[in-house]
mmCIF file of C-alpha atoms and ligand atoms in Angstrom:
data_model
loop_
_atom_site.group_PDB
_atom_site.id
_atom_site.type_symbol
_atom_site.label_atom_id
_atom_site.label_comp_id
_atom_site.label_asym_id
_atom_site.label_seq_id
_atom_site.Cartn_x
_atom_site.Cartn_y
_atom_site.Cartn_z
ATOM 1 C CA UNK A 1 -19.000 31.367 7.687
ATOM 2 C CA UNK A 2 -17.254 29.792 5.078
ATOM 3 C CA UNK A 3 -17.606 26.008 4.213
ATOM 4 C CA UNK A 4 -15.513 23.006 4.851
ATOM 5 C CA UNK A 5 -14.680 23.653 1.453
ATOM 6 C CA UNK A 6 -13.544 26.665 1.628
ATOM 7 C CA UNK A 7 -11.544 26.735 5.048
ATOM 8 C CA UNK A 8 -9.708 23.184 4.051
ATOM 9 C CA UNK A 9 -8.700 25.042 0.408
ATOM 10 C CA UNK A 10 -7.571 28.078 2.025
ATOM 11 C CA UNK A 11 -5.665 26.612 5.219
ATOM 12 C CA UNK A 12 -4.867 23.222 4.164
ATOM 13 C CA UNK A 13 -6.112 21.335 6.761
ATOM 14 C CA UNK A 14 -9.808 20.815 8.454
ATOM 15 C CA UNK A 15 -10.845 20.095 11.579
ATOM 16 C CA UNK A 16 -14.681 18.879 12.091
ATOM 17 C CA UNK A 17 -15.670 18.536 15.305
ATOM 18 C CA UNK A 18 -17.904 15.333 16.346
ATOM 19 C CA UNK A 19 -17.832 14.059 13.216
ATOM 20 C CA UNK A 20 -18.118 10.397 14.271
ATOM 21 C CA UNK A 21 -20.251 8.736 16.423
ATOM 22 C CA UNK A 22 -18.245 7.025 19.439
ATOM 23 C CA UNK A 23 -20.413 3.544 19.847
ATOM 24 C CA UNK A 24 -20.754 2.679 15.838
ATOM 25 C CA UNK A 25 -17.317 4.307 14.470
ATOM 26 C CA UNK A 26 -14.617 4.521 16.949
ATOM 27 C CA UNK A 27 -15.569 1.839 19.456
ATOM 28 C CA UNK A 28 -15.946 -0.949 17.623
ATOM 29 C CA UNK A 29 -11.961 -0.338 16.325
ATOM 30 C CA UNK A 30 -10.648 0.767 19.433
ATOM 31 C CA UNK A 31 -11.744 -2.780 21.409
ATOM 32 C CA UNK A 32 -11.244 -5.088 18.443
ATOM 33 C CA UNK A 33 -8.180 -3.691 17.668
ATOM 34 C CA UNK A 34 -6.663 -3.751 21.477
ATOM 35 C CA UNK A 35 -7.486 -7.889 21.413
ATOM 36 C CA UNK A 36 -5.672 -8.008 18.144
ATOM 37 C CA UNK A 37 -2.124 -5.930 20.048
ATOM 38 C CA UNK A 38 -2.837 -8.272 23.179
ATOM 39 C CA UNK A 39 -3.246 -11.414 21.250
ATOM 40 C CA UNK A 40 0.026 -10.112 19.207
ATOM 41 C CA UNK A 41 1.689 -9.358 22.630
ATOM 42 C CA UNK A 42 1.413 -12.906 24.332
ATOM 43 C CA UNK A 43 2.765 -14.547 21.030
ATOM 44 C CA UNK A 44 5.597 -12.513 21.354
ATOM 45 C CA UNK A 45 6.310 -12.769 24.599
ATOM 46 C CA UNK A 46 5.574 -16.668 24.325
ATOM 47 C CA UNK A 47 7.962 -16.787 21.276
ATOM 48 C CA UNK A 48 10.796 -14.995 22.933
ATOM 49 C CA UNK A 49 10.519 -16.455 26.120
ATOM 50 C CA UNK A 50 9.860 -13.628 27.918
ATOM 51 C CA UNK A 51 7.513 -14.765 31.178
ATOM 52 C CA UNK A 52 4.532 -13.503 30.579
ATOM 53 C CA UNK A 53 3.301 -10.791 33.828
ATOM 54 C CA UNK A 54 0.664 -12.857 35.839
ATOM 55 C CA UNK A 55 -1.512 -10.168 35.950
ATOM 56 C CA UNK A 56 -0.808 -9.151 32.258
ATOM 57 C CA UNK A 57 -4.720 -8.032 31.833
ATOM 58 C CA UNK A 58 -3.953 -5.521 35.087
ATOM 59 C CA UNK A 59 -1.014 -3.761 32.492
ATOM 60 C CA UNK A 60 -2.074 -0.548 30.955
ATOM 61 C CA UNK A 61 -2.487 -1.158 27.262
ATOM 62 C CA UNK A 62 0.491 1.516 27.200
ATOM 63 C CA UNK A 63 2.294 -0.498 28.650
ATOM 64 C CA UNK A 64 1.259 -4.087 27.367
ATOM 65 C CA UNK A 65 1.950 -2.545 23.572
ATOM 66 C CA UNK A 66 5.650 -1.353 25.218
ATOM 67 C CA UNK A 67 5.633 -5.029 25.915
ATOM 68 C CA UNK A 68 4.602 -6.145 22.480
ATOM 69 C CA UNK A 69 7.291 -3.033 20.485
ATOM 70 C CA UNK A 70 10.146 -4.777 23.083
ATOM 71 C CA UNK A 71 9.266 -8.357 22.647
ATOM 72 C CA UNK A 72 8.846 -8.324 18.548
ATOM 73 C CA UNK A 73 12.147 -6.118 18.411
ATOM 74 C CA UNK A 74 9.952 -3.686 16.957
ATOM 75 C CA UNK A 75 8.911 -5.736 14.059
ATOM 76 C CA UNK A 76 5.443 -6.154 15.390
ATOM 77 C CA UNK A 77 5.045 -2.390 13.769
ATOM 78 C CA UNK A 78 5.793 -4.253 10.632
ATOM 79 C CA UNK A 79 3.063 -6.166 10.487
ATOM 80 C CA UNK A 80 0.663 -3.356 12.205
ATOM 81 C CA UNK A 81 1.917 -0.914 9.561
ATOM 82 C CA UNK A 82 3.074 -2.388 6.330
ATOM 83 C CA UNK A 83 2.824 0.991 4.051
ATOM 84 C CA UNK A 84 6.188 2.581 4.916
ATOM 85 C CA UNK A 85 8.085 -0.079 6.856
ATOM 86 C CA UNK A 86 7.887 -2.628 3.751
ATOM 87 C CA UNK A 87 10.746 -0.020 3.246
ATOM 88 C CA UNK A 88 12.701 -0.821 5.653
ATOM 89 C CA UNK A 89 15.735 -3.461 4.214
ATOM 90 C CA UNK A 90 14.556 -5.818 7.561
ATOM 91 C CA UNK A 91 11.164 -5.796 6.709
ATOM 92 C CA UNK A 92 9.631 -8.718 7.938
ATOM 93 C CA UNK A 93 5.999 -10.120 6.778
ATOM 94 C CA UNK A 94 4.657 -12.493 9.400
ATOM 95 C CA UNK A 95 1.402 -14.298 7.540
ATOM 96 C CA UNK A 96 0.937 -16.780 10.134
ATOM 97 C CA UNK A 97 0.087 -13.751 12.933
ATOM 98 C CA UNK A 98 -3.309 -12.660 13.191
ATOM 99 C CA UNK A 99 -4.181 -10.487 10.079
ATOM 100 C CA UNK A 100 -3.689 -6.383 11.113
ATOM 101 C CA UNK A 101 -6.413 -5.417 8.767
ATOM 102 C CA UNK A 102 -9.566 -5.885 11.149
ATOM 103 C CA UNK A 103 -12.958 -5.349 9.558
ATOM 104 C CA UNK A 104 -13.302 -2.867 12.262
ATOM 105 C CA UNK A 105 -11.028 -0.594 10.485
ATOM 106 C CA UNK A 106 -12.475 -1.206 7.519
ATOM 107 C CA UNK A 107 -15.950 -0.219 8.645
ATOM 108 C CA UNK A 108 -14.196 2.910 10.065
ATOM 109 C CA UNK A 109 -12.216 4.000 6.617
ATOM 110 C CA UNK A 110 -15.663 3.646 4.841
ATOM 111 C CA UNK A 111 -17.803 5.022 7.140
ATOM 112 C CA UNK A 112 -20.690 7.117 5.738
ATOM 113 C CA UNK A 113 -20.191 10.291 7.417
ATOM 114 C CA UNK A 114 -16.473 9.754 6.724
ATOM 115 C CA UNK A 115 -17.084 9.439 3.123
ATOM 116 C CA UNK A 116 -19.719 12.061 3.069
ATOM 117 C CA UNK A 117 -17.352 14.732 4.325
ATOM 118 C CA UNK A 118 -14.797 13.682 2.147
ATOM 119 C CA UNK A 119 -17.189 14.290 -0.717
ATOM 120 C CA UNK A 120 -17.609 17.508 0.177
ATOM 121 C CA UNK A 121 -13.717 17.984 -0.273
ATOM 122 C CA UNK A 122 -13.239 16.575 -3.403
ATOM 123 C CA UNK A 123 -16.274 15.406 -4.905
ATOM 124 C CA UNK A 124 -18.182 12.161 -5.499
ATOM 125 C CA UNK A 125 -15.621 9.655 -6.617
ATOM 126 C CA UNK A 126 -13.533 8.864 -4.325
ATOM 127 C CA UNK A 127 -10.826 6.111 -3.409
ATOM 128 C CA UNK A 128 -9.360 5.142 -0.787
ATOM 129 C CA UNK A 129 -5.607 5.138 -0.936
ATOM 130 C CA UNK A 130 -3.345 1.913 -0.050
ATOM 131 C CA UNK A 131 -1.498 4.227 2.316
ATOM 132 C CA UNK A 132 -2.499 4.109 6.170
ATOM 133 C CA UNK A 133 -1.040 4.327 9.391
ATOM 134 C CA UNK A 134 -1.823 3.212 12.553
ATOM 135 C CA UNK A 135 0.212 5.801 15.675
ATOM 136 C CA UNK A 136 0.099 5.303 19.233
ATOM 137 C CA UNK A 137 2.638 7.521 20.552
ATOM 138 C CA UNK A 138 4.152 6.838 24.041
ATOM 139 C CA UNK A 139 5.408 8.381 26.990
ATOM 140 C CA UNK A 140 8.966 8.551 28.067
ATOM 141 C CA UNK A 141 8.451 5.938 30.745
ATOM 142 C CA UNK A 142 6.657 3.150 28.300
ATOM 143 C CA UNK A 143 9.061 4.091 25.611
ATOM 144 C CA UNK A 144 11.892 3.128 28.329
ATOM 145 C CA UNK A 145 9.958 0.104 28.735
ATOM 146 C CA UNK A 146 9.975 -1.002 25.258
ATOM 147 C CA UNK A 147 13.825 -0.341 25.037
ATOM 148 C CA UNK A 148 14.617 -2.455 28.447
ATOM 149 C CA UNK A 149 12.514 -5.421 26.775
ATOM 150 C CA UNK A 150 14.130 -5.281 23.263
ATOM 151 C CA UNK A 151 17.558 -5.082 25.492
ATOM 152 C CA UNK A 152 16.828 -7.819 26.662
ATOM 153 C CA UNK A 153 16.873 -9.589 23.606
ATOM 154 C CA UNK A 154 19.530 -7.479 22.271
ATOM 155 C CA UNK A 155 17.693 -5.719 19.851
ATOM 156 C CA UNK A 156 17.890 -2.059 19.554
ATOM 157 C CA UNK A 157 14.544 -0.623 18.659
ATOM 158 C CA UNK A 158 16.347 2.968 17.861
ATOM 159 C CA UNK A 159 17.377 1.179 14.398
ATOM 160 C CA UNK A 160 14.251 0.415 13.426
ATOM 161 C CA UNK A 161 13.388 2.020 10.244
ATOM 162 C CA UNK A 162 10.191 4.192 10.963
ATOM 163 C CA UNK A 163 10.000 3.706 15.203
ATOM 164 C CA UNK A 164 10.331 7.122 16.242
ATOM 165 C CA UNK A 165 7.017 8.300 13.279
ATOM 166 C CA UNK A 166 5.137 5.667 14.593
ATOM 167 C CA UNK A 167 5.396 5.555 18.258
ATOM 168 C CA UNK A 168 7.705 8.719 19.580
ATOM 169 C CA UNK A 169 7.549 12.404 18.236
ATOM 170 C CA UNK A 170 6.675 12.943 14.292
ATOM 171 C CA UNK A 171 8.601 15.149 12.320
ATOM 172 C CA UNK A 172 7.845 17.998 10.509
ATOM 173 C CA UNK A 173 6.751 17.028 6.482
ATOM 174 C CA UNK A 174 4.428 16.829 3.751
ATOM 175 C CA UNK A 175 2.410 13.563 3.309
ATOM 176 C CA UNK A 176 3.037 14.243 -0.669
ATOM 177 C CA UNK A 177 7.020 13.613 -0.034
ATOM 178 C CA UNK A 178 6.492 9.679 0.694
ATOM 179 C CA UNK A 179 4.406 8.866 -2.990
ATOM 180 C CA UNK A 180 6.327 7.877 -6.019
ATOM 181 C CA UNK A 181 6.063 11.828 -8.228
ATOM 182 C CA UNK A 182 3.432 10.878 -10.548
ATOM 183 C CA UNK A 183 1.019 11.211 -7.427
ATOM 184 C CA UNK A 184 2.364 15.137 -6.621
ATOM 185 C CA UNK A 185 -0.749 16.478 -8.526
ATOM 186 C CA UNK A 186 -3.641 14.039 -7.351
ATOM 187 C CA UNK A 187 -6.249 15.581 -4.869
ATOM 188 C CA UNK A 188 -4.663 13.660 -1.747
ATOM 189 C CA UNK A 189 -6.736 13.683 1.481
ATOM 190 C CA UNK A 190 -5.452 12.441 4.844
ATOM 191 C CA UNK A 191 -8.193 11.306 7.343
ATOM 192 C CA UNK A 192 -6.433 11.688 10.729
ATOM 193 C CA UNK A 193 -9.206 10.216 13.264
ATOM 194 C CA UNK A 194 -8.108 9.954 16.931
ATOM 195 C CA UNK A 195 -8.926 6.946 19.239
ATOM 196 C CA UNK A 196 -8.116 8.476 22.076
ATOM 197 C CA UNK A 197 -7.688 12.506 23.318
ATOM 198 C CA UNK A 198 -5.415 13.960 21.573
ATOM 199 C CA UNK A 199 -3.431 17.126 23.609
ATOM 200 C CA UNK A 200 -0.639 19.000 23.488
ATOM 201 C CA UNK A 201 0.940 16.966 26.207
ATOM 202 C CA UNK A 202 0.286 13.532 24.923
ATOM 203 C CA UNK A 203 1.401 14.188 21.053
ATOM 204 C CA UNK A 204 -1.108 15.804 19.197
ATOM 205 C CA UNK A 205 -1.007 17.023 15.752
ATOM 206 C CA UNK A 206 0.382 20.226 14.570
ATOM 207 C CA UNK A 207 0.174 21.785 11.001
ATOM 208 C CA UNK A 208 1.547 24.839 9.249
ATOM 209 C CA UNK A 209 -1.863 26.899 7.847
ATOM 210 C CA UNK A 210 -1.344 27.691 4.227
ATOM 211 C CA UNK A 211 1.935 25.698 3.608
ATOM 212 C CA UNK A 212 -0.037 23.191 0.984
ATOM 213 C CA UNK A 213 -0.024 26.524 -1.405
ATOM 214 C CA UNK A 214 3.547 26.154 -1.844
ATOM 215 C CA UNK A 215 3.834 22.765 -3.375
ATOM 216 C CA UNK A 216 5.799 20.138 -3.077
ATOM 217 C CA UNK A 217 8.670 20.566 -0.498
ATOM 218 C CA UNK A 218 11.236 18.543 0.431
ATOM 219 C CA UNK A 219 13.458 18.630 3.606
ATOM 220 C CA UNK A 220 15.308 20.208 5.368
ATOM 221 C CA UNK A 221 12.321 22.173 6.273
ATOM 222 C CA UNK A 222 13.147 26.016 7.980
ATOM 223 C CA UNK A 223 13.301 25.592 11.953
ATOM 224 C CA UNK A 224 11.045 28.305 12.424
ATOM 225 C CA UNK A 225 8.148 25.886 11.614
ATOM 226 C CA UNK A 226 8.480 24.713 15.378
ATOM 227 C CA UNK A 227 7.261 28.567 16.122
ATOM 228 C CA UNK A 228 4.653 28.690 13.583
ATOM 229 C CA UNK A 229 2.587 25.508 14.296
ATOM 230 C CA UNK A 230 -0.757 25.120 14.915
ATOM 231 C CA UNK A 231 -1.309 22.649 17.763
ATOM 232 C CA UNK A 232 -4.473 20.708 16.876
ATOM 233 C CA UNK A 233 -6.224 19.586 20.304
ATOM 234 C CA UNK A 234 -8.493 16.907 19.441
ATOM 235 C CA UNK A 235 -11.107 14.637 21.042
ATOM 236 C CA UNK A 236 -12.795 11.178 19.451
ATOM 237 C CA UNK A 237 -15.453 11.642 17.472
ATOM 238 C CA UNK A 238 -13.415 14.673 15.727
ATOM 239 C CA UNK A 239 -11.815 14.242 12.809
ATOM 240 C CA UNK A 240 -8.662 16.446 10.870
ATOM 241 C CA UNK A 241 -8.374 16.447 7.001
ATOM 242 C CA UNK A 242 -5.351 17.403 5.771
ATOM 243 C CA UNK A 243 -4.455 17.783 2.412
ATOM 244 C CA UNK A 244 -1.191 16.039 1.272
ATOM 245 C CA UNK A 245 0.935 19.457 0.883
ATOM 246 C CA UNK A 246 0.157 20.775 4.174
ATOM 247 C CA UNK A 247 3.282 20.352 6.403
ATOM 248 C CA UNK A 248 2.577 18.517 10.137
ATOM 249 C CA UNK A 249 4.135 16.964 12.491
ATOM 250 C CA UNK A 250 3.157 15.799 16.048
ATOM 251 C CA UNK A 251 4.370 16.921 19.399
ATOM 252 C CA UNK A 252 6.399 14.448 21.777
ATOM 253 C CA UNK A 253 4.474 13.175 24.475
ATOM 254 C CA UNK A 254 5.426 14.411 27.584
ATOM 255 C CA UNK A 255 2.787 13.289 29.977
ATOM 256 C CA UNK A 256 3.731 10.775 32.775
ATOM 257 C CA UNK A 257 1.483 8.224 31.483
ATOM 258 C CA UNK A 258 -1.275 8.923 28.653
ATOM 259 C CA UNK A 259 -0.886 7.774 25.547
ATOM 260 C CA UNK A 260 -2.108 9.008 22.138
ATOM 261 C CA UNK A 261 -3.448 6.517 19.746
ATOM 262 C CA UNK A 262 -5.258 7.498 16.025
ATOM 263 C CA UNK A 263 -5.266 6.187 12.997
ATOM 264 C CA UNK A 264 -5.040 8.306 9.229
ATOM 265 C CA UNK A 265 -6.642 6.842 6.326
ATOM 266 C CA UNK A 266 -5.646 8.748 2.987
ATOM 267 C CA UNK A 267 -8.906 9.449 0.194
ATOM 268 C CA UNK A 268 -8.383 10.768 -2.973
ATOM 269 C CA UNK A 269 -10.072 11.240 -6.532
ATOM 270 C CA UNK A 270 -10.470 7.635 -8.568
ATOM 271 C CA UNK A 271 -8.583 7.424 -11.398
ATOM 272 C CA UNK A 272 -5.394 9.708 -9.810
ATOM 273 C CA UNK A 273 -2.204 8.387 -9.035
ATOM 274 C CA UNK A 274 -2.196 7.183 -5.229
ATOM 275 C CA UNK A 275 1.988 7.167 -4.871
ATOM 276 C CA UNK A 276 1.918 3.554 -3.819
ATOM 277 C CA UNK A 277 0.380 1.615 -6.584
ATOM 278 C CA UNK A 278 2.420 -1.749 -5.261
ATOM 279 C CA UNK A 279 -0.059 -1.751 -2.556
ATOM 280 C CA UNK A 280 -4.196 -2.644 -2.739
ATOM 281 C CA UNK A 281 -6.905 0.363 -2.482
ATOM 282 C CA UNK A 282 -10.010 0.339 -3.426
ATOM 283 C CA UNK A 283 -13.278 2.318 -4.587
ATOM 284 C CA UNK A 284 -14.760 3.876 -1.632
ATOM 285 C CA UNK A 285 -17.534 6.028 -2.886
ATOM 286 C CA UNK A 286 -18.787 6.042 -6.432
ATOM 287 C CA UNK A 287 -22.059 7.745 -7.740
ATOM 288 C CA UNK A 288 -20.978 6.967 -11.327
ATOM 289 C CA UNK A 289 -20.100 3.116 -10.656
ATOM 290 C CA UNK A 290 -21.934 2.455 -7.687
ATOM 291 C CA UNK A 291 -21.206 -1.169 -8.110
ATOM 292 C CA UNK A 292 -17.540 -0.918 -7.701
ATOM 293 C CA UNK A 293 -17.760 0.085 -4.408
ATOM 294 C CA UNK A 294 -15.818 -2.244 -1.723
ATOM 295 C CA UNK A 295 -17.897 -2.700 1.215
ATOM 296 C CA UNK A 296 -16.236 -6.342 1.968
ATOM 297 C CA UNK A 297 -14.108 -6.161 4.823
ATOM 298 C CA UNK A 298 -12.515 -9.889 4.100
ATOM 299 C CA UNK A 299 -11.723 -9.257 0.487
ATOM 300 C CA UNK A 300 -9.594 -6.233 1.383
ATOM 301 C CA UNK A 301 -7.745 -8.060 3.711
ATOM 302 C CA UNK A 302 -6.821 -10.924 1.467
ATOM 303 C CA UNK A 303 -6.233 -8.454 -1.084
ATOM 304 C CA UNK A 304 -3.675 -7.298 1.777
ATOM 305 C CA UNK A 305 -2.507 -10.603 2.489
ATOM 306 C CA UNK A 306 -1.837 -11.698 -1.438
ATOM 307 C CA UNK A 307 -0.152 -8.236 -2.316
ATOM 308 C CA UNK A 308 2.115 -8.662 0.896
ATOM 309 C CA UNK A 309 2.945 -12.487 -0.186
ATOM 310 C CA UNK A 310 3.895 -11.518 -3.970
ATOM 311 C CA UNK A 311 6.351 -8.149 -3.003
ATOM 312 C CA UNK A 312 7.755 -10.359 -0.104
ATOM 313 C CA UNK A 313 8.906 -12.612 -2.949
ATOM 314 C CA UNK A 314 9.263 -10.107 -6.025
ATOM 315 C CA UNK A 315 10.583 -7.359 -3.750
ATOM 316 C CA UNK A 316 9.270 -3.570 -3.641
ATOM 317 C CA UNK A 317 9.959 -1.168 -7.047
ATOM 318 C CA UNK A 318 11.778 1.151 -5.270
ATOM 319 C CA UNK A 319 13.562 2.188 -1.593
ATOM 320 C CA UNK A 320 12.536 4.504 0.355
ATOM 321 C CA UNK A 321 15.429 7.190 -0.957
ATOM 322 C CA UNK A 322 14.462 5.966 -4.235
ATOM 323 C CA UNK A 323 10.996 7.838 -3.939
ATOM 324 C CA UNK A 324 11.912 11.133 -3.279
ATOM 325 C CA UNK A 325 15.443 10.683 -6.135
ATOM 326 C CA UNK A 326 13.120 9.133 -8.817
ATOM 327 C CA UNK A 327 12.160 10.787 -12.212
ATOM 328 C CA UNK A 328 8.625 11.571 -13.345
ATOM 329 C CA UNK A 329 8.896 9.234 -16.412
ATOM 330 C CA UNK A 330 9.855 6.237 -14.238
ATOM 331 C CA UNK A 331 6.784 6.676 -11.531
ATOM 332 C CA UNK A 332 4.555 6.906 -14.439
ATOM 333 C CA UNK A 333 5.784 3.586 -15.814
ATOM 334 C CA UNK A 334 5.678 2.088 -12.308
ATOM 335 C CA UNK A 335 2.098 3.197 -11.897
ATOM 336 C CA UNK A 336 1.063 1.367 -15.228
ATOM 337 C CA UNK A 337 2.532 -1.481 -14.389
ATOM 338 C CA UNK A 338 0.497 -2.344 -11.214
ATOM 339 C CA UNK A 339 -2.185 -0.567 -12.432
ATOM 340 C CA UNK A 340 -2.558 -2.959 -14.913
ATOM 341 C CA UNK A 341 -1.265 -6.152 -13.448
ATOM 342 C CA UNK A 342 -4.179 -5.096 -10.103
ATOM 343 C CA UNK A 343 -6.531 -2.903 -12.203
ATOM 344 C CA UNK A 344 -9.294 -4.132 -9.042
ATOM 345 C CA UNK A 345 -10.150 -5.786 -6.404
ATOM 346 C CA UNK A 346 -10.180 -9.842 -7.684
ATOM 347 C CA UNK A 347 -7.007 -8.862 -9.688
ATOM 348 C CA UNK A 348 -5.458 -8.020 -6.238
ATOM 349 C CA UNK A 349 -6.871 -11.345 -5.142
ATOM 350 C CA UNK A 350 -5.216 -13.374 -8.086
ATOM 351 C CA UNK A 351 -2.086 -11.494 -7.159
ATOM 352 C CA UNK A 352 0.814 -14.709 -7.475
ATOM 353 C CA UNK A 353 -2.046 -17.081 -7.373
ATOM 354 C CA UNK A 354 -0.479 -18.214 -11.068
HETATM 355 O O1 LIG B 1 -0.110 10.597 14.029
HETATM 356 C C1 LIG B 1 0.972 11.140 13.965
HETATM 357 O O2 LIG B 1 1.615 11.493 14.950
HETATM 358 C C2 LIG B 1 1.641 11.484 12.676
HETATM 359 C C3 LIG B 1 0.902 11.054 11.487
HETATM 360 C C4 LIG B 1 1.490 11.676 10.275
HETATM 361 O O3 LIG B 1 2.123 12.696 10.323
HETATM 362 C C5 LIG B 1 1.320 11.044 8.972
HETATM 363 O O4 LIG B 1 0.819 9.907 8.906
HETATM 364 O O5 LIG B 1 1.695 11.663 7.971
#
């Protein structure tokens, strides 16, 4: 049998069953983080006008966040998910909602077993990357919903910048493709860690074995992929490493009414280029330095909060196009700038602080 090692080297991806323990790991995130969408939903709907359903608590959390993508005009996916949409030319930072990094997650992105298994992949330093994302991919009938309520405020939620990766079918690519180029050769991980089932009907993952030994590709990918995926059933508890050349994408969900919610966290070796350096990670796991391990939910999140107040007035060092166009020499510099302006965790926190 060979190890986890071996099988995520060879195929590019990993899948380890029961990984996680439900009432310590994935609970904890999955309730906090549905008050934090319901608490974001009623300010939205209270901002907009938008009369909020009596029985509001009776609403499927489908389709309360339908409610909350419709009433924010989408933007509430800005604040859930800063990493790519800070992209988008609309980008909107809204300091004064509740903060969308929840110890909960956190705990979750350095949970032991987590961090133990990503060990095993690439060894015993390891950081956690600024990029996340947080996915809960709809049905046809709560995406419908979502459109009638942005309608309603004439907003069109098909314009928004990264809608359809975050909450509709994902498109085939390589995590690698969205870091600045000096990051193409660091040992990327992506921890993809499901909430709820994740099936072939409600949008689960689906990866190309092998394709990670190619390197670094850039669309148009071949349209046979869609005949050579590997659909990647999985439950909670289970979690799916995925190295940052292996090309995915997820399935549309077709079900009537289930919804698919998980969250990736991206790991990789300290001291490598992450592909986002304009954004705060953080030491995870550290057997040389110990000591320079975050474990402080709060401090991340401020370092969140002060990194998202200085690029909302200093503006981002590149556009989205501007990633995949720009020259080796240039992401290098880039990288050394922020590296040293935030070389850790208080340097985040003094971030604009003058
Ligand atoms: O969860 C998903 O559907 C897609 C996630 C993904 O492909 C990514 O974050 O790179």
């Amino acid at each position: 049998m060979p190890s986890f090692r071996e099988q995520y080297e060879n195929d590019g991806y990993l899948v380890v069953k029961s990984a996680l323990d439900l009432d310590t790991a994935i609970h904890p995130l999955q309730k906090a983080y549905t008050e934090l969408l319901d608490a974001l939903t009623r300010i939205y709907l209270v901002e907009t006008d938008i009369e909020v359903p009596n029985r509001f608590d009776e609403l499927s959390l489908p389709e309360r966040f339908a409610m909350l993508l419709g009433a924010s005009r989408g933007t509430a996916l800005h604040h859930l998910d800063p990493v790519l949409n800070l992209f988008v030319p609309t980008f909107q930072w809204r300091k004064d909602l509740p903060n969308a990094r929840i110890p909960e997650m956190f705990q979750l992105m350095v949970n032991e077993k987590l961090l133990d298994l990503l060990e095993d992949l690439i060894g015993p330093e390891v950081a956690a990357s600024p990029i996340y994302h947080f996915n809960m991919k709809l049905s046809h009938d709560h995406l419908k919903l979502a459109d009638q309520v942005a309608s309603s405020l004439g907003a069109d939620l098909s314009q928004e910048g990264f809608y359809t990766f975050q909450v509709g079918r994902t498109g085939w690519h390589m995590d690698a493709i969205s870091g600045i180029p000096d990051s193409h050769g660091s040992d990327i991980i992506n921890a993809w860690i499901p909430i709820t089932h994740a099936t072939e009907a409600n949008g689960c993952l689906v990866v190309i074995p092998g394709s990670h030994k190619d390197g670094v590709q850039y669309r148009p990918y071949p349209e046979s992929l869609d005949q050579r995926g590997v659909a990647l059933p999985v439950e909670p508890g289970d979690i799916v490493f995925l190295d940052n050349k292996c090309l995915h994408s997820s399935i549309t969900n077709t079900s009537k009414e289930d919804y698919r919610w998980a969250y990736n966290f991206r790991y990789l070796k300290i001291g490598q280029a992450s592909g986002r350096p304009f954004i705060p990670g953080f030491v995870a796991r550290s057997h040389s330095a110990p000591e320079t391990e975050l474990r402080n939910p709060h401090i991340w999140s401020t370092m969140w909060v002060r990194c998202l107040d200085y690029l909302a007035e200093e503006g981002i060092p590149t556009s989205y196009d501007g990633v995949s166009k720009m020259g080796l020499e240039e992401a290098k510099k880039i990288t050394k700038h922020w590296n040293d302006l935030c070389p850790n965790p208080d340097s985040w926190l003094r971030l604009g602080q003058g």
